[in-house]
PDB file of C-alpha atoms in Angstrom:
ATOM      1  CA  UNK K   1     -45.179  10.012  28.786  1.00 57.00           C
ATOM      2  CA  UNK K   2     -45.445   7.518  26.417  1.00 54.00           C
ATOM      3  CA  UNK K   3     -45.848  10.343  23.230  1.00 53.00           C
ATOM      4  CA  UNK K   4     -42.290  11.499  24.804  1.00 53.00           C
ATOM      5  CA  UNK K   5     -40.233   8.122  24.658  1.00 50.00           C
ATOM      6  CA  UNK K   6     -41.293   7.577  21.022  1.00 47.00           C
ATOM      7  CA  UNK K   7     -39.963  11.222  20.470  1.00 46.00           C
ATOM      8  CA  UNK K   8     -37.148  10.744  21.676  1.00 46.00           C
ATOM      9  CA  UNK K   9     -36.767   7.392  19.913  1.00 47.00           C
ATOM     10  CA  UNK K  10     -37.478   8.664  16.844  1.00 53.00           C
ATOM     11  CA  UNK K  11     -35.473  11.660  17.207  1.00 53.00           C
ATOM     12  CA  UNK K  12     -32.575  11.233  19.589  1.00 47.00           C
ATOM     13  CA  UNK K  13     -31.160   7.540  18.928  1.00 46.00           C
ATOM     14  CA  UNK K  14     -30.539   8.193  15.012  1.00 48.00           C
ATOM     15  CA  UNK K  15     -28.579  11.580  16.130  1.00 44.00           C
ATOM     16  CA  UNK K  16     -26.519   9.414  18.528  1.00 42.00           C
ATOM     17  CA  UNK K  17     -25.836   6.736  16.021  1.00 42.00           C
ATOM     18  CA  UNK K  18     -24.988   9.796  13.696  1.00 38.00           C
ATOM     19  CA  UNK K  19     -22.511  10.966  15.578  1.00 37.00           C
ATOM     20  CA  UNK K  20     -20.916   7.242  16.933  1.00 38.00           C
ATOM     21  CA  UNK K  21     -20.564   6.321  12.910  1.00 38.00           C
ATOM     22  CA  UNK K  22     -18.764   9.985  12.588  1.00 37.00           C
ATOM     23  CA  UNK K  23     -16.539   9.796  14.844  1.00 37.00           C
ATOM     24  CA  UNK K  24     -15.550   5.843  13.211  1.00 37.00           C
ATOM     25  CA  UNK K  25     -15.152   7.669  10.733  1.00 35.00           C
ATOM     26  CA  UNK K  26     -12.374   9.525  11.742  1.00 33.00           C
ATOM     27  CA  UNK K  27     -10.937   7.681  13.881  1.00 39.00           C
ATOM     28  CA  UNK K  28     -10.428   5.224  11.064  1.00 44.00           C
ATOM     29  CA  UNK K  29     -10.381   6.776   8.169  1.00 70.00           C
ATOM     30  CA  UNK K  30      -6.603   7.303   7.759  1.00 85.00           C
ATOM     31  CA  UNK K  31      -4.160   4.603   7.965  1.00 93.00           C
ATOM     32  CA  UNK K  32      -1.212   5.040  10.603  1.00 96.00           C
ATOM     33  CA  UNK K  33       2.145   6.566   9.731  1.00 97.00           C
ATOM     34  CA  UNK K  34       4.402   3.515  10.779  1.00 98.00           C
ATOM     35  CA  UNK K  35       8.450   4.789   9.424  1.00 98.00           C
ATOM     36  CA  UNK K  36       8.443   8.517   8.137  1.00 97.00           C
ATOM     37  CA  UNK K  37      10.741   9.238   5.100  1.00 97.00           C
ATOM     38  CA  UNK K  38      12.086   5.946   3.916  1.00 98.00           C
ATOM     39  CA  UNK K  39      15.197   6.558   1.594  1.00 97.00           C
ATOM     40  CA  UNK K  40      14.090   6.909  -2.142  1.00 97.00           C
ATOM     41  CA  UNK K  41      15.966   5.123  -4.830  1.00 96.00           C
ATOM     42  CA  UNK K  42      18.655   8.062  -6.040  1.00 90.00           C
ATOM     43  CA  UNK K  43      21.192   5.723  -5.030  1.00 85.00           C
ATOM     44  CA  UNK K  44      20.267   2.715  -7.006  1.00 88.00           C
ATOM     45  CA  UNK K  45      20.284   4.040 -10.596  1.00 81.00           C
ATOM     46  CA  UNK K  46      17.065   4.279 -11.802  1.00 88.00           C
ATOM     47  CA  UNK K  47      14.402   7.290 -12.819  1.00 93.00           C
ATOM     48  CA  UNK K  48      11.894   5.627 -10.415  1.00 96.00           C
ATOM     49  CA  UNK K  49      11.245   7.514  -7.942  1.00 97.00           C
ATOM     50  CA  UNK K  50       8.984   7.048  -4.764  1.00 97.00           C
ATOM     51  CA  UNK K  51       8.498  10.427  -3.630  1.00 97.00           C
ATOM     52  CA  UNK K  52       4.943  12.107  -4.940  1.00 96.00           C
ATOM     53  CA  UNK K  53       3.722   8.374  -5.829  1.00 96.00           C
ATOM     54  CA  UNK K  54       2.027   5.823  -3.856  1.00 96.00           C
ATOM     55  CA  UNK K  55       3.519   2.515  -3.793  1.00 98.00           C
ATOM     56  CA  UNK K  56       3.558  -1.168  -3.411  1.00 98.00           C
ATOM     57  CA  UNK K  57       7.302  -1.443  -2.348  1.00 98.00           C
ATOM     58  CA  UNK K  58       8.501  -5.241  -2.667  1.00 98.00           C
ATOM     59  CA  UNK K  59      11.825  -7.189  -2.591  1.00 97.00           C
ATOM     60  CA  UNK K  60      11.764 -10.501  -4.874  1.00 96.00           C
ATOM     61  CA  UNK K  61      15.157 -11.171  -4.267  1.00 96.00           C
ATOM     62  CA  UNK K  62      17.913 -13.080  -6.018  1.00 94.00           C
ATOM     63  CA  UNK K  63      15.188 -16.137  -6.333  1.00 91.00           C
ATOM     64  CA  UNK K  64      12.873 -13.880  -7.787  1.00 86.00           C
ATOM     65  CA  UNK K  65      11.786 -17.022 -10.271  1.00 86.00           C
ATOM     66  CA  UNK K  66      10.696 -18.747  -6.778  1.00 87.00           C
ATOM     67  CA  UNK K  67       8.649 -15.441  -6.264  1.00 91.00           C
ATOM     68  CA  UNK K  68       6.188 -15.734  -9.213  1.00 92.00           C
ATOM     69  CA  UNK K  69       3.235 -16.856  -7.635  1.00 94.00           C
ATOM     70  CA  UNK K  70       3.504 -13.593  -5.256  1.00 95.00           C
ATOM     71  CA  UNK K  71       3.829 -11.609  -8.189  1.00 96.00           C
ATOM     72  CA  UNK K  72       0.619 -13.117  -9.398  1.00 96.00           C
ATOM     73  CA  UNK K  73      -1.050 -12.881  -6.084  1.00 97.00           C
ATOM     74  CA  UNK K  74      -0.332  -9.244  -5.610  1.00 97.00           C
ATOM     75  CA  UNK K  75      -1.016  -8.374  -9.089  1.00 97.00           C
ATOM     76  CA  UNK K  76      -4.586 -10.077  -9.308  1.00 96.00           C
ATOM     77  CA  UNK K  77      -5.720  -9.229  -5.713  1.00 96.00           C
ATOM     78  CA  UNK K  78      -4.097  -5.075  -5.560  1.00 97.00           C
ATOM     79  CA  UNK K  79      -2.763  -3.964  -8.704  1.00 97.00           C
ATOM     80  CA  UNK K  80      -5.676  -4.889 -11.124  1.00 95.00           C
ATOM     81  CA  UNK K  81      -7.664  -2.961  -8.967  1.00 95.00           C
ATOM     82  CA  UNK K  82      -5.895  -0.053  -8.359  1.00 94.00           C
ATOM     83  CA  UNK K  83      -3.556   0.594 -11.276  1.00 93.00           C
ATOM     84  CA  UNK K  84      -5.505   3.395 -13.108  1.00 92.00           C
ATOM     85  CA  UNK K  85      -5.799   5.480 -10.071  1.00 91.00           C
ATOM     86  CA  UNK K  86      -3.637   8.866 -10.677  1.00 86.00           C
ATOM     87  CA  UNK K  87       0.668   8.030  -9.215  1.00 92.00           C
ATOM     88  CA  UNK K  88      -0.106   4.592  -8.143  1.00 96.00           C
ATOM     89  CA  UNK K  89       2.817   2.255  -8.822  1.00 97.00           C
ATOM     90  CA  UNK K  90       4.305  -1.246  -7.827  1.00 97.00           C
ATOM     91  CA  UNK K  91       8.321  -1.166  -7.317  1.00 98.00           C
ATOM     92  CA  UNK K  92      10.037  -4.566  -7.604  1.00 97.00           C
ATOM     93  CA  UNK K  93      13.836  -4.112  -6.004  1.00 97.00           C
ATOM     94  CA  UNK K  94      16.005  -6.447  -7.149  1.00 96.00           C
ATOM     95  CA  UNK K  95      19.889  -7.880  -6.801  1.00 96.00           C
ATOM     96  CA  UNK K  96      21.616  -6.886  -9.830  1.00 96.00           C
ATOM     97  CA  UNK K  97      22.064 -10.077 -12.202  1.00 95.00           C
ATOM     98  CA  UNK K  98      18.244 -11.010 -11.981  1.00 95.00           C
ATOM     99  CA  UNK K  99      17.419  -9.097 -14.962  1.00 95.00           C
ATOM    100  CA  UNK K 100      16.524 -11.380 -17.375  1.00 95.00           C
ATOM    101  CA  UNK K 101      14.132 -13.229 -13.875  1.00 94.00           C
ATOM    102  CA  UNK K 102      12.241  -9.618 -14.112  1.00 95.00           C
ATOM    103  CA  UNK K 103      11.938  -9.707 -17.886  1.00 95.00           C
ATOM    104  CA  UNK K 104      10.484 -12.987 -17.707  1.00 95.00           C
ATOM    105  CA  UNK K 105       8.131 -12.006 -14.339  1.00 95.00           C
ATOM    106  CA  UNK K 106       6.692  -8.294 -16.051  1.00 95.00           C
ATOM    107  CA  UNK K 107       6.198 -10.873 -19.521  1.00 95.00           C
ATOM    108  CA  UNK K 108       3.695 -12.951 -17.694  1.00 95.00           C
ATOM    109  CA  UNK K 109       1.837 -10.821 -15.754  1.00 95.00           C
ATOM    110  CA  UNK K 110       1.424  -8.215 -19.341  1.00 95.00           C
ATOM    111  CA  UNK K 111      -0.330 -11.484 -20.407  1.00 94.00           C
ATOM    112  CA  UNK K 112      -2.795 -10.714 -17.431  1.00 92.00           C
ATOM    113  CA  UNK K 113      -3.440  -6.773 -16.999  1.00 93.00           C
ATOM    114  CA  UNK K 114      -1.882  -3.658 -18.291  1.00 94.00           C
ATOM    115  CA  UNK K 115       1.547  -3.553 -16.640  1.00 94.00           C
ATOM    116  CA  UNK K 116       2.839   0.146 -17.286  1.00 94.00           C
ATOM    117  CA  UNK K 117       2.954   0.733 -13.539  1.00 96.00           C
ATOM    118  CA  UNK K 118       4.965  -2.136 -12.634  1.00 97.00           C
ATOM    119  CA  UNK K 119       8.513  -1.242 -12.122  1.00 97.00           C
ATOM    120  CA  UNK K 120      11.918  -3.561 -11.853  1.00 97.00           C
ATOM    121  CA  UNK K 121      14.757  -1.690 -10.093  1.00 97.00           C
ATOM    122  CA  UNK K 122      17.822  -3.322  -9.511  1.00 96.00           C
ATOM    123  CA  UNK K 123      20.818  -2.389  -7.513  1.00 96.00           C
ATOM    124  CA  UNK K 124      23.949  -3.401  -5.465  1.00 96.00           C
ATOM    125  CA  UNK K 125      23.391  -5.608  -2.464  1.00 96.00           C
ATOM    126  CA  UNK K 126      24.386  -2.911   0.097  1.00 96.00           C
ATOM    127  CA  UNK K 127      21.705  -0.561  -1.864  1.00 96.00           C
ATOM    128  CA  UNK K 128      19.158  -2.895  -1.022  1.00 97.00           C
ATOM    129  CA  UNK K 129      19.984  -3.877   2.462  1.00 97.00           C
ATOM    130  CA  UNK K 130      20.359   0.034   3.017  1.00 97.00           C
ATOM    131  CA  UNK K 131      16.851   0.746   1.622  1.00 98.00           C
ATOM    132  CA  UNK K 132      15.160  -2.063   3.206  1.00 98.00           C
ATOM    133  CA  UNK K 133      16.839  -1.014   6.639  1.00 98.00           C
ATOM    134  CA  UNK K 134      15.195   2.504   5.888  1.00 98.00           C
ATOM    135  CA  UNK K 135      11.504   0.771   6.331  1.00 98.00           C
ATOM    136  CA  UNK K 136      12.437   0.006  10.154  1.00 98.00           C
ATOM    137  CA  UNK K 137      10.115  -2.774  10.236  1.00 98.00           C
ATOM    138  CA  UNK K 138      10.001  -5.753  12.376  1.00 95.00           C
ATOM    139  CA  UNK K 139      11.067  -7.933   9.253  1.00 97.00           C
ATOM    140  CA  UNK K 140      13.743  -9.601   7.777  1.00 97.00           C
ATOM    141  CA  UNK K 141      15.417 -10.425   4.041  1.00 97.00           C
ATOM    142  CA  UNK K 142      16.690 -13.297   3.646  1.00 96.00           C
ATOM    143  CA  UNK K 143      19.502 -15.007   2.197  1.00 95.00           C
ATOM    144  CA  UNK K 144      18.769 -13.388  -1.376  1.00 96.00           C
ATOM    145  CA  UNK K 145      18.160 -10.488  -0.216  1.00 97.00           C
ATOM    146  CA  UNK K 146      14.218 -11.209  -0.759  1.00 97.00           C
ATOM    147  CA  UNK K 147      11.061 -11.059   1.240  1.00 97.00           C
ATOM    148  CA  UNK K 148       7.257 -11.832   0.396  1.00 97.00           C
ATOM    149  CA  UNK K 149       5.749  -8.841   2.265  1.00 98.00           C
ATOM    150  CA  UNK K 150       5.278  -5.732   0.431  1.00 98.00           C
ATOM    151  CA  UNK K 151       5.185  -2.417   2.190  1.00 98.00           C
ATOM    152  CA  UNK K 152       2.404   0.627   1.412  1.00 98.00           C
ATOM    153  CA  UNK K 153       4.386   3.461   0.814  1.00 98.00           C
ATOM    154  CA  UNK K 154       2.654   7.114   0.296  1.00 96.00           C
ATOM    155  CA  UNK K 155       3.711   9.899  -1.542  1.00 96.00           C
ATOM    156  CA  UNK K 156       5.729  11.696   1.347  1.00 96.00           C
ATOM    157  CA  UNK K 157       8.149   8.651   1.839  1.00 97.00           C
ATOM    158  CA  UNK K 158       5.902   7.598   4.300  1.00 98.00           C
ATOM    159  CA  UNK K 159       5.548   3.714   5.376  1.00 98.00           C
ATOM    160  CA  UNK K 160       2.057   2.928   6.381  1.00 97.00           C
ATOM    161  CA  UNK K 161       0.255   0.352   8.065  1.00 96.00           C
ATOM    162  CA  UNK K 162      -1.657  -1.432  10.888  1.00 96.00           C
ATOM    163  CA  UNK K 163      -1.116  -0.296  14.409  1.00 95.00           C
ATOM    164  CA  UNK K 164      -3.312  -2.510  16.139  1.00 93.00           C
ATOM    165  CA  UNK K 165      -3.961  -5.669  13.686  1.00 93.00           C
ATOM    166  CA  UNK K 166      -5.957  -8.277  15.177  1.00 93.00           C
ATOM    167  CA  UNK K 167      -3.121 -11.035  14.615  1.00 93.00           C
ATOM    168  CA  UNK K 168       0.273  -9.243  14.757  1.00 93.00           C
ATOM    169  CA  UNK K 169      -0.453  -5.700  16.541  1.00 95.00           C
ATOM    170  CA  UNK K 170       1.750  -3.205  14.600  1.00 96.00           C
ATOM    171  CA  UNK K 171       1.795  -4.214  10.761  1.00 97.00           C
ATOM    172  CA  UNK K 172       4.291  -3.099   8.787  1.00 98.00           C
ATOM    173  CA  UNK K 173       3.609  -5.600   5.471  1.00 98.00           C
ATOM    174  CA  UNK K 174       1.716  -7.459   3.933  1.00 98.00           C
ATOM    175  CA  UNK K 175       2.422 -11.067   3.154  1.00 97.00           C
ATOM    176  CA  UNK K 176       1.734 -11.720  -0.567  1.00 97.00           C
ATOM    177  CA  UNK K 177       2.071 -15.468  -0.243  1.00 96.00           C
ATOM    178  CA  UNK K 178      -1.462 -15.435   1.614  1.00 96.00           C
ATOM    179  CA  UNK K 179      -4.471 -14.488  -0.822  1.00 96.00           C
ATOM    180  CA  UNK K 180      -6.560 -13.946   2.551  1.00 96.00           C
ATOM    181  CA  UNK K 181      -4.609 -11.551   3.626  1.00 97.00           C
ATOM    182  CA  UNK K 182      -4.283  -9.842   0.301  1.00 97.00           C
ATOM    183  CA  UNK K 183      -7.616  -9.576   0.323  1.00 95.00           C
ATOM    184  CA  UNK K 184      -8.973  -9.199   3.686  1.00 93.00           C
ATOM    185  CA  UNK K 185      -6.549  -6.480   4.902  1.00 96.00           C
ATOM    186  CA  UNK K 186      -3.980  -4.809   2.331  1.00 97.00           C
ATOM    187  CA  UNK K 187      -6.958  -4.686   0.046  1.00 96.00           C
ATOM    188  CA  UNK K 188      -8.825  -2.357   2.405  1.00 95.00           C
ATOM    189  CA  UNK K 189      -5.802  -0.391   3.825  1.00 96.00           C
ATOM    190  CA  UNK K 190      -4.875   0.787  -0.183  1.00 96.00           C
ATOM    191  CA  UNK K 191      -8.410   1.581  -0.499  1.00 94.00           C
ATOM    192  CA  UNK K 192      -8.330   3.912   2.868  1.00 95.00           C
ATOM    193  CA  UNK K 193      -5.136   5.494   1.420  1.00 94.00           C
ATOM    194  CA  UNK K 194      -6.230   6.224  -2.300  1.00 92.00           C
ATOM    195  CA  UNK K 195      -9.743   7.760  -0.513  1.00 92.00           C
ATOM    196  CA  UNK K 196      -7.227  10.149   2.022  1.00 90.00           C
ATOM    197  CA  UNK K 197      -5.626  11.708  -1.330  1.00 85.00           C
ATOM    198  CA  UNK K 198      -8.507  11.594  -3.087  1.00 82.00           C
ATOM    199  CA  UNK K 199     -10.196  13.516  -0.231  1.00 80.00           C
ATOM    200  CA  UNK K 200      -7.182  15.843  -0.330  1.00 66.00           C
ATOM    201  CA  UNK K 201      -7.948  16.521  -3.656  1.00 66.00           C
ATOM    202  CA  UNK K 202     -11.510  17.567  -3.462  1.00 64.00           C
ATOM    203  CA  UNK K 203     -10.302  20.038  -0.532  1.00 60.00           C
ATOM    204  CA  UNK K 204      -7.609  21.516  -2.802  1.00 60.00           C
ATOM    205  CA  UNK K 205     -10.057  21.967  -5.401  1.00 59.00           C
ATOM    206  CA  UNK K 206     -12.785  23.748  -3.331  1.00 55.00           C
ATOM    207  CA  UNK K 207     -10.524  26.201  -1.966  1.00 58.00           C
ATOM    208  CA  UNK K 208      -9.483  27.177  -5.730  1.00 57.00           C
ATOM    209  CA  UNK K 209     -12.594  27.698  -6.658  1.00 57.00           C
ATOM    210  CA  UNK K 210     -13.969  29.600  -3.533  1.00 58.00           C
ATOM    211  CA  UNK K 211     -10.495  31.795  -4.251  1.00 57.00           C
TER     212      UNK K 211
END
């Protein structure tokens, strides 16, 4: 009897705890579709382009220059740690007339990392508030047609995010004001969404080279 529970011990518990890590797995191992096909930027007058990239989508607004220290945040905590990975960008929209703001933003953080993938689009109010509107979040602009969330935005147009966060239930951005949550969450919901097309990948691969 006894020869039979350590058996099954040895034998049955790690196949159970096999199979409840699995299915963690994937049940968390892609992060939620929140808005599906959120407008891309034909109508504000630039090459950039979200479709086919992944992106850090964020509005500094007309006070951009009061919106440093989130640039900073975000690019220290997410981009310095992701930029090298294959059609991963950060896209800054921005009122038209805050060019020279940008010039001076992108000329700071180049003293800090390799800033190739940060892009400053700028376009007409009504092109903002129409592409922002396209994110159908619970969030506002404000004023200056600015916010200090970012949005995770993958390479079908897709908004993605948290549908049951601890502190807020569905979350649609990420606040780059607060390094915690920088770090604690976006941090780990890029990382689940460069592994899903990096899993892709692999897939595509293997079937090319069984074919």
């Amino acid at each position: 009897m006894k020869k039979t529970f350590v058996l099954l011990v040895l034998f049955v518990l790690p196949l159970v705890a096999y199979l409840f890590f699995a299915s963690g797995v994937n049940n968390f191992g892609r992060l939620p579709t929140l808005t599906e096909k959120v407008s891309d930027l034909d109508a504000l007058d630039t090459e950039v382009r979200l479709q086919d990239k992944i992106t850090i989508l964020g509005f500094l607004g007309r006070d951009a220059s009061l919106r440093k220290g989130n640039a900073f945040n975000l690019n220290q905590k997410i981009y310095k740690r992701f930029y090298e990975f294959n059609d991963f960008q950060m896209v800054m929209v921005m009122p038209m007339g805050t060019e020279e703001i940008a010039e001076e933003i992108n000329k700071e953080l180049s003293n800090l990392t390799n800033t190739s993938n940060w892009n400053f689009v700028f376009a007409e109010d009504r092109a903002i508030e129409e592409l922002f509107a396209s994110l159908k979040t619970d969030l506002q602009l404000d004023e200056g047609l600015g916010t200090p969330y970012v949005f995770i935005i993958d390479k079908d147009r897709n908004l993605r995010g948290r549908k049951d966060d601890e502190d807020e239930g569905t979350k649609y951005g990420f606040n780059t004001t607060s390094v915690a949550e920088l770090n604690n969450k976006m941090e780990d919901d890029v990382k689940i969404i460069l592994a899903e097309y990096r899993l892709a990948l692999k897939k595509n691969n293997a079937q090319r080279k069984k074919g």
